[in-house]
mmCIF file of C-alpha atoms in Angstrom:
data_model
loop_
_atom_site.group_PDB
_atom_site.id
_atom_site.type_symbol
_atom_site.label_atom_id
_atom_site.label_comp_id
_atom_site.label_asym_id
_atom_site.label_seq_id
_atom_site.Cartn_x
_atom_site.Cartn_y
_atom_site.Cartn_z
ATOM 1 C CA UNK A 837 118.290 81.715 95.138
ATOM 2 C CA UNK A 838 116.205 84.347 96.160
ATOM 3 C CA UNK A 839 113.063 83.131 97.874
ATOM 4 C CA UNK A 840 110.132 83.654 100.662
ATOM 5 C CA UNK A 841 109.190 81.754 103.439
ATOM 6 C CA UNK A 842 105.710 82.756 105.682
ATOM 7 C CA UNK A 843 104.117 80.564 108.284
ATOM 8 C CA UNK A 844 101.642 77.833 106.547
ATOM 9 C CA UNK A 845 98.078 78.485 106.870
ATOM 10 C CA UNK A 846 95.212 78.507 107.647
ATOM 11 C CA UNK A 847 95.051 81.378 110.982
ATOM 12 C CA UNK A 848 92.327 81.040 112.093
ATOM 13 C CA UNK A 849 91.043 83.822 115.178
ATOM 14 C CA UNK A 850 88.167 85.843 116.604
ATOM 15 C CA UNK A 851 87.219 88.607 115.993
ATOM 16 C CA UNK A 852 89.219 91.660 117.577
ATOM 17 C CA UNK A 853 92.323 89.007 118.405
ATOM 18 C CA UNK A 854 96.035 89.698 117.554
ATOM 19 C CA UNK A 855 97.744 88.854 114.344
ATOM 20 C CA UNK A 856 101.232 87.869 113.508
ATOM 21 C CA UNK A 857 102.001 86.023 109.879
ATOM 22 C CA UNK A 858 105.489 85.436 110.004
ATOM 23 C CA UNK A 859 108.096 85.471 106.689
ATOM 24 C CA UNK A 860 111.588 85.593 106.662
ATOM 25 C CA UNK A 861 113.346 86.445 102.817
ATOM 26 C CA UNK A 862 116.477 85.454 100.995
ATOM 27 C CA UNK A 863 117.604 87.336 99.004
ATOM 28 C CA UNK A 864 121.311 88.882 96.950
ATOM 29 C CA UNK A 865 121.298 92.479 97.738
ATOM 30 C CA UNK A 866 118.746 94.779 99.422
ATOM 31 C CA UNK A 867 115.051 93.812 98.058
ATOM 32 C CA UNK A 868 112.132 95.555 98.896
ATOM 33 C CA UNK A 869 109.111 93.991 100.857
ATOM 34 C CA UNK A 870 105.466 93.745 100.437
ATOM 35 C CA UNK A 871 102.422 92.565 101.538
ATOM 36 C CA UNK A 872 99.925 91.919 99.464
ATOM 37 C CA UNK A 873 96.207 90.766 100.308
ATOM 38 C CA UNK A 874 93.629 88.421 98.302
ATOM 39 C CA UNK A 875 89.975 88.175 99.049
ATOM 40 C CA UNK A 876 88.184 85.464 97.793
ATOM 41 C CA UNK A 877 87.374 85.585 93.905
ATOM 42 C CA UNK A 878 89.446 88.728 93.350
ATOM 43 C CA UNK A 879 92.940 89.506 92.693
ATOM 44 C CA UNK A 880 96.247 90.798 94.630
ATOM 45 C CA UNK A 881 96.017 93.919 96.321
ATOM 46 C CA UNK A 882 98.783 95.885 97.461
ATOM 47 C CA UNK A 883 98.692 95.817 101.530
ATOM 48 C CA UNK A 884 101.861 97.722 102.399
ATOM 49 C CA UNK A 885 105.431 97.552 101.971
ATOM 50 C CA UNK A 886 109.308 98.471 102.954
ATOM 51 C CA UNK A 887 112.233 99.891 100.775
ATOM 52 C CA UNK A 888 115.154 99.553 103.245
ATOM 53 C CA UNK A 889 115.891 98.040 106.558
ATOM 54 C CA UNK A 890 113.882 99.644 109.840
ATOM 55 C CA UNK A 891 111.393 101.036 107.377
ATOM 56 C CA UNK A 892 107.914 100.344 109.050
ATOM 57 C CA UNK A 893 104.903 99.783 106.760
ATOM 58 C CA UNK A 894 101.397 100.383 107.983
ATOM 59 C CA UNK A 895 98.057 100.441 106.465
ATOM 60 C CA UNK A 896 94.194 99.830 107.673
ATOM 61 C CA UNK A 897 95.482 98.843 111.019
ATOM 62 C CA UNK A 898 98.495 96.283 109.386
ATOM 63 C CA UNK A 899 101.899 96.921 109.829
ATOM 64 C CA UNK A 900 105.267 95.074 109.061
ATOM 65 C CA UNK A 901 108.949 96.118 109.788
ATOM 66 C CA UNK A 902 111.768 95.393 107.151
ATOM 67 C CA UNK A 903 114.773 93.886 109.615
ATOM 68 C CA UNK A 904 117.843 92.711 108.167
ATOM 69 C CA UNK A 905 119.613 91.411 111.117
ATOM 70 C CA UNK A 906 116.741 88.690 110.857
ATOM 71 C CA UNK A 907 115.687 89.049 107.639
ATOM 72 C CA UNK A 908 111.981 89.176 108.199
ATOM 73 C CA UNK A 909 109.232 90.816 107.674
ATOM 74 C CA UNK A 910 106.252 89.975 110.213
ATOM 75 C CA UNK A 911 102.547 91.515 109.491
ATOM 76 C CA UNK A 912 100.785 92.575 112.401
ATOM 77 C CA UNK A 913 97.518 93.678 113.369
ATOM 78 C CA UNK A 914 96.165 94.625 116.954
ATOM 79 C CA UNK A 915 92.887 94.153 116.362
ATOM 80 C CA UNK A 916 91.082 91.822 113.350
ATOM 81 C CA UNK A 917 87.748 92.039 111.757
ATOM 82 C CA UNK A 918 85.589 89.326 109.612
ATOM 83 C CA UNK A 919 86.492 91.483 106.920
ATOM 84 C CA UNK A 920 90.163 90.596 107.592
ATOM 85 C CA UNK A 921 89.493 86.942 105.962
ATOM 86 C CA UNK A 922 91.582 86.798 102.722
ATOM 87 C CA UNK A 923 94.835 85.262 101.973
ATOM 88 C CA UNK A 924 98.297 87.611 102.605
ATOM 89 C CA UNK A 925 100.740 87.250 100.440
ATOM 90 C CA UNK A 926 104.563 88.626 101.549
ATOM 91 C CA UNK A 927 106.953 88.699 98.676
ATOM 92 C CA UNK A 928 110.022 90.962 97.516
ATOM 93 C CA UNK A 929 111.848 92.447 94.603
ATOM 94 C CA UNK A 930 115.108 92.913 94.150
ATOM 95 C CA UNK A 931 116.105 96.572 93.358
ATOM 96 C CA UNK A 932 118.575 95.877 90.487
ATOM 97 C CA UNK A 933 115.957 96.927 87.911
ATOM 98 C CA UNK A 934 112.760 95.612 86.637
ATOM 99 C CA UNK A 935 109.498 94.478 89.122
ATOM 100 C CA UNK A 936 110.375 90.899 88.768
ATOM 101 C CA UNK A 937 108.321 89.474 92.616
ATOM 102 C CA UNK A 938 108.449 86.668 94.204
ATOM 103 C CA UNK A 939 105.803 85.051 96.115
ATOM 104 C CA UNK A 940 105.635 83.061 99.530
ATOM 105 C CA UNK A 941 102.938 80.440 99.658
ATOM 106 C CA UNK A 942 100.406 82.973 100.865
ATOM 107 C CA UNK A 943 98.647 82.071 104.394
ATOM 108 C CA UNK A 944 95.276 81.898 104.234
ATOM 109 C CA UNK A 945 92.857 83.988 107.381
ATOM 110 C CA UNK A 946 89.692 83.293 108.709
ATOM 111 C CA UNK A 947 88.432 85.688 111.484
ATOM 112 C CA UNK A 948 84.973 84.668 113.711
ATOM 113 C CA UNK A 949 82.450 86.809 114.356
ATOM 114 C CA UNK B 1356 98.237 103.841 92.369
ATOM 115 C CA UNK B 1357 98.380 103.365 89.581
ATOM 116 C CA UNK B 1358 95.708 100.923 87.760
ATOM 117 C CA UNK B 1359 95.713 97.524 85.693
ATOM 118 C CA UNK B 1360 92.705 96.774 84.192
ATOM 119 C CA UNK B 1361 92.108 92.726 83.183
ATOM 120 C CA UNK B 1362 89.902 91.303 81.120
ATOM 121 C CA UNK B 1363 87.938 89.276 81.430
ATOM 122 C CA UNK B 1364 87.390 88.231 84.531
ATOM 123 C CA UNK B 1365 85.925 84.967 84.089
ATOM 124 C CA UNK B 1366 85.797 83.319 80.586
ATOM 125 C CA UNK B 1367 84.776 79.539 79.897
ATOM 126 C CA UNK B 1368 86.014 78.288 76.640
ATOM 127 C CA UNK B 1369 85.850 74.109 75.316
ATOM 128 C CA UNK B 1370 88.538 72.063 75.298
ATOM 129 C CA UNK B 1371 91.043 72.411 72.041
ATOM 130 C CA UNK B 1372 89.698 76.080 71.869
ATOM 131 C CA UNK B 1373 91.905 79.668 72.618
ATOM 132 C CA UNK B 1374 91.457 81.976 74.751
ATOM 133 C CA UNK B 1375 92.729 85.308 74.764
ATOM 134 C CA UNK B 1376 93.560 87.803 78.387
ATOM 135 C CA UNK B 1377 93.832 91.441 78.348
ATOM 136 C CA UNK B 1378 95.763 93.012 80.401
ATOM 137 C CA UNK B 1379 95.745 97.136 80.165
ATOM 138 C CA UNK B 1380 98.039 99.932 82.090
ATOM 139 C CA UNK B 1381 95.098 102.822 82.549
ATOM 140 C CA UNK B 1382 96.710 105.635 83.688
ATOM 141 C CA UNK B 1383 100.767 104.715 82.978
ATOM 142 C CA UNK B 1384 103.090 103.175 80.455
ATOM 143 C CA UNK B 1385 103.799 99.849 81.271
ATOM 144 C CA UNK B 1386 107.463 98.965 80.192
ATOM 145 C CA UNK B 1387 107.463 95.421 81.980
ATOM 146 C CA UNK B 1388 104.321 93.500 82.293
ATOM 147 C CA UNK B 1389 104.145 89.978 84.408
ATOM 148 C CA UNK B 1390 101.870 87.025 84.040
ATOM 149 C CA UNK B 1391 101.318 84.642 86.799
ATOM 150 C CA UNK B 1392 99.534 81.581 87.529
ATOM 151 C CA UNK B 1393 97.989 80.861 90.526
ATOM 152 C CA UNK B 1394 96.667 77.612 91.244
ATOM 153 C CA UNK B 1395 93.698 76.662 93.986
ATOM 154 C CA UNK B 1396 95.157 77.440 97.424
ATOM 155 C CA UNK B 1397 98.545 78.334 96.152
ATOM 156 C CA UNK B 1398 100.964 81.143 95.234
ATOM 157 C CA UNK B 1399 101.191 82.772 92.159
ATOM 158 C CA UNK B 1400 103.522 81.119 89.540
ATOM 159 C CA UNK B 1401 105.264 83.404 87.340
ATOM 160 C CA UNK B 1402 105.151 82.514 83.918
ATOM 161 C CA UNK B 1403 106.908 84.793 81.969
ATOM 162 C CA UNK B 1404 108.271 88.572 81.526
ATOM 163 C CA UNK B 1405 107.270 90.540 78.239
ATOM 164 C CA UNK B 1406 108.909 94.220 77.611
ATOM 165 C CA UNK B 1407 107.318 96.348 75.393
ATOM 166 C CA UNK B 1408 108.239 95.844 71.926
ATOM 167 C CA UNK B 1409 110.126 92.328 72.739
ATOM 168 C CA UNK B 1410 109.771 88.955 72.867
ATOM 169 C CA UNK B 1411 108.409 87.758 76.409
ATOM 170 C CA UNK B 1412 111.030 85.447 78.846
ATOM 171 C CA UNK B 1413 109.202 82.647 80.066
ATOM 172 C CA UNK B 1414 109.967 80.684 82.996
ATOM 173 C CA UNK B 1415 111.581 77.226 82.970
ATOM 174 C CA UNK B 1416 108.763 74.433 82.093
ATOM 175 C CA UNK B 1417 106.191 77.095 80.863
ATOM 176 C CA UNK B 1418 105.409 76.346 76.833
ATOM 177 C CA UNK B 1419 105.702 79.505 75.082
ATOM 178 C CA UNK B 1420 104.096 78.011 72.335
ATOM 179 C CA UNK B 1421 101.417 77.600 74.686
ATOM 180 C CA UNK B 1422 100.750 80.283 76.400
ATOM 181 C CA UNK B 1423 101.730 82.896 73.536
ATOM 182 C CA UNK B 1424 102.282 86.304 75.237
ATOM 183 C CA UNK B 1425 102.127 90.077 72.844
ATOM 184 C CA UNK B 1426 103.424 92.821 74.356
ATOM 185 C CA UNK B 1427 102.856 94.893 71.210
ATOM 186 C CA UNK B 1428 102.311 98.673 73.050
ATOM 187 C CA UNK B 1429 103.087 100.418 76.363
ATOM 188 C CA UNK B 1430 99.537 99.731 77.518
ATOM 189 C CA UNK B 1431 98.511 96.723 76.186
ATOM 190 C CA UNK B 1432 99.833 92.594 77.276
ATOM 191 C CA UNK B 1433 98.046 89.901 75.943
ATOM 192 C CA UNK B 1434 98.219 85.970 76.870
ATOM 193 C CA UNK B 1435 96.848 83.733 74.790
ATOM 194 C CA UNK B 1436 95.905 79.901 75.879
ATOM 195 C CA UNK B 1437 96.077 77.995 72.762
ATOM 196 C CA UNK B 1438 94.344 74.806 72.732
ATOM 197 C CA UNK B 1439 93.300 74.876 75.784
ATOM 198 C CA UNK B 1440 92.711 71.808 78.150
ATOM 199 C CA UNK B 1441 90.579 71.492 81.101
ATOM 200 C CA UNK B 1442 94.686 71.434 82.814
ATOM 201 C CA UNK B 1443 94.908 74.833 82.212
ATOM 202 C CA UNK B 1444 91.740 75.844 84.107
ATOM 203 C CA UNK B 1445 93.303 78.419 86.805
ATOM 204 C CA UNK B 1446 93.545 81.730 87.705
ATOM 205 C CA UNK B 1447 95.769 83.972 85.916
ATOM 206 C CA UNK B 1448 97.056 87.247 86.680
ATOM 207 C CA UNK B 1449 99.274 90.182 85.078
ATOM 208 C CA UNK B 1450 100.776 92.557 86.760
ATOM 209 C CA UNK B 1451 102.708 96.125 84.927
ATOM 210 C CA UNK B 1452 105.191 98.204 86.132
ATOM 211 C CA UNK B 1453 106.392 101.480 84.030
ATOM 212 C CA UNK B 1454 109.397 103.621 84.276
ATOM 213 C CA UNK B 1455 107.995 106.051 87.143
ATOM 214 C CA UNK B 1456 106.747 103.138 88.912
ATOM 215 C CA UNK B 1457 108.435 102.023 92.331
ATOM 216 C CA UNK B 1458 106.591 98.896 92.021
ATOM 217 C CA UNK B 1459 104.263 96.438 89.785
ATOM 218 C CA UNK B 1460 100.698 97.068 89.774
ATOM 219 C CA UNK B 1461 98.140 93.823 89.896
ATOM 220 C CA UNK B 1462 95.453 93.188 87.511
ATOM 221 C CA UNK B 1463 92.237 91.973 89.000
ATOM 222 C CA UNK B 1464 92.943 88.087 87.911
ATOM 223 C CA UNK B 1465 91.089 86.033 85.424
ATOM 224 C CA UNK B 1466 89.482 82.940 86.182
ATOM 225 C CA UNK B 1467 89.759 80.376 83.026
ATOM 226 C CA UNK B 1468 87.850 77.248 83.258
ATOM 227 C CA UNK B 1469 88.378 74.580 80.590
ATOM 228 C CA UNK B 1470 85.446 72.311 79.847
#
């Protein structure tokens, strides 16, 4: 079935060090990929995402590229902040109609000051 | 984006009580509306799928007699707890997605806790 995988939590870095959160996808068809961020207490923000293969998502500093030779879709960030701490989300929907998503685990970040 | 609107945010009911979630489409007509459950340091669950003006799907092993969802207008979802036990406590969260949408739009969550 159609699922996502990202690398268990938590990261934990410095401030102003390099992120990768890997996830990798199954899925029938071609879905489209997201991102989506959690801070404590609140609920799921959109981060960014990718509607085809090669697309590149970016936003505050985070990107992720949709490639379907591997089937993954890493977020990366040159540069983290404190203010980076939440928990990511990756997760995909299948474009055969509706906004049915489904979830990986979610990997939880701490950044030090 | 577009905006989903939850409410409340945090409610604490008793145990055998109900409690009832809004969730609300601002600015768009929601033809699909989600609800998920998320528990501590986890991912979010989906319960079940409600379309406007029909009965909701509900995952396998989620009690629709339970967890009654109304998905009466374009704007509107409701999920009601019935009965609740302190099991239930979690945080739930809808999400809507309308026929201009490219994509499902989150509510802000809400916390139940069931004393």
């Amino acid at each position: 079935g159609d699922s996502v995988t990202q690398m268990e939590g938590p990261v934990t870095l410095s401030e102003e060090a390099f992120l990768t959160i890997n996830c990798t996808y199954t899925a029938t068809g071609y879905p489209s990929l997201f991102w989506y961020v959690q801070y404590p207490g609140e609920g799921l923000q959109l981060l960014l995402k990718a509607t085809k293969a090669d697309d590149k998502g970016s936003n505050k500093g985070f990107e992720a590229t949709y490639r379907k030779e591997t089937t993954s879709f890493h977020l990366e960030k040159g540069s983290v902040q404190v203010s980076d701490s939440a928990v990511y989300f990756c997760a995909l929907r299948l474009n055969t109609g509706g906004f049915k998503t489904i979830f990986g685990a979610g990997t939880r970040l701490f950044v030090k000051a | 984006g577009a905006v989903v609107s939850q409410h409340p945010s945090r409610v604490i009911c008793k145990s055998g009580t109900s409690v009832k979630i809004e969730c609300r489409s601002l600015d768009f007509q929601a033809t699909t509306m989600f609800w998920y459950r998320q528990f501590p340091k986890q991912s979010l669950m989906l319960m079940a799928t409600s379309n406007e003006g029909s009965k909701a799907t509900y995952e396998q092993g989620v009690e629709k007699d339970k967890f009654l969802i109304n998905h009466a207008s374009l704007t509107l979802s409701t999920l009601t707890v019935t009965s609740a036990h302190p099991e239930d406590s979690s945080f739930y969260i809808c999400s809507a997605g309308g026929r201009r949408n490219t994509e499902a739009f989150f509510g802000q969550g809400t916390r139940l806790t069931v004393v």
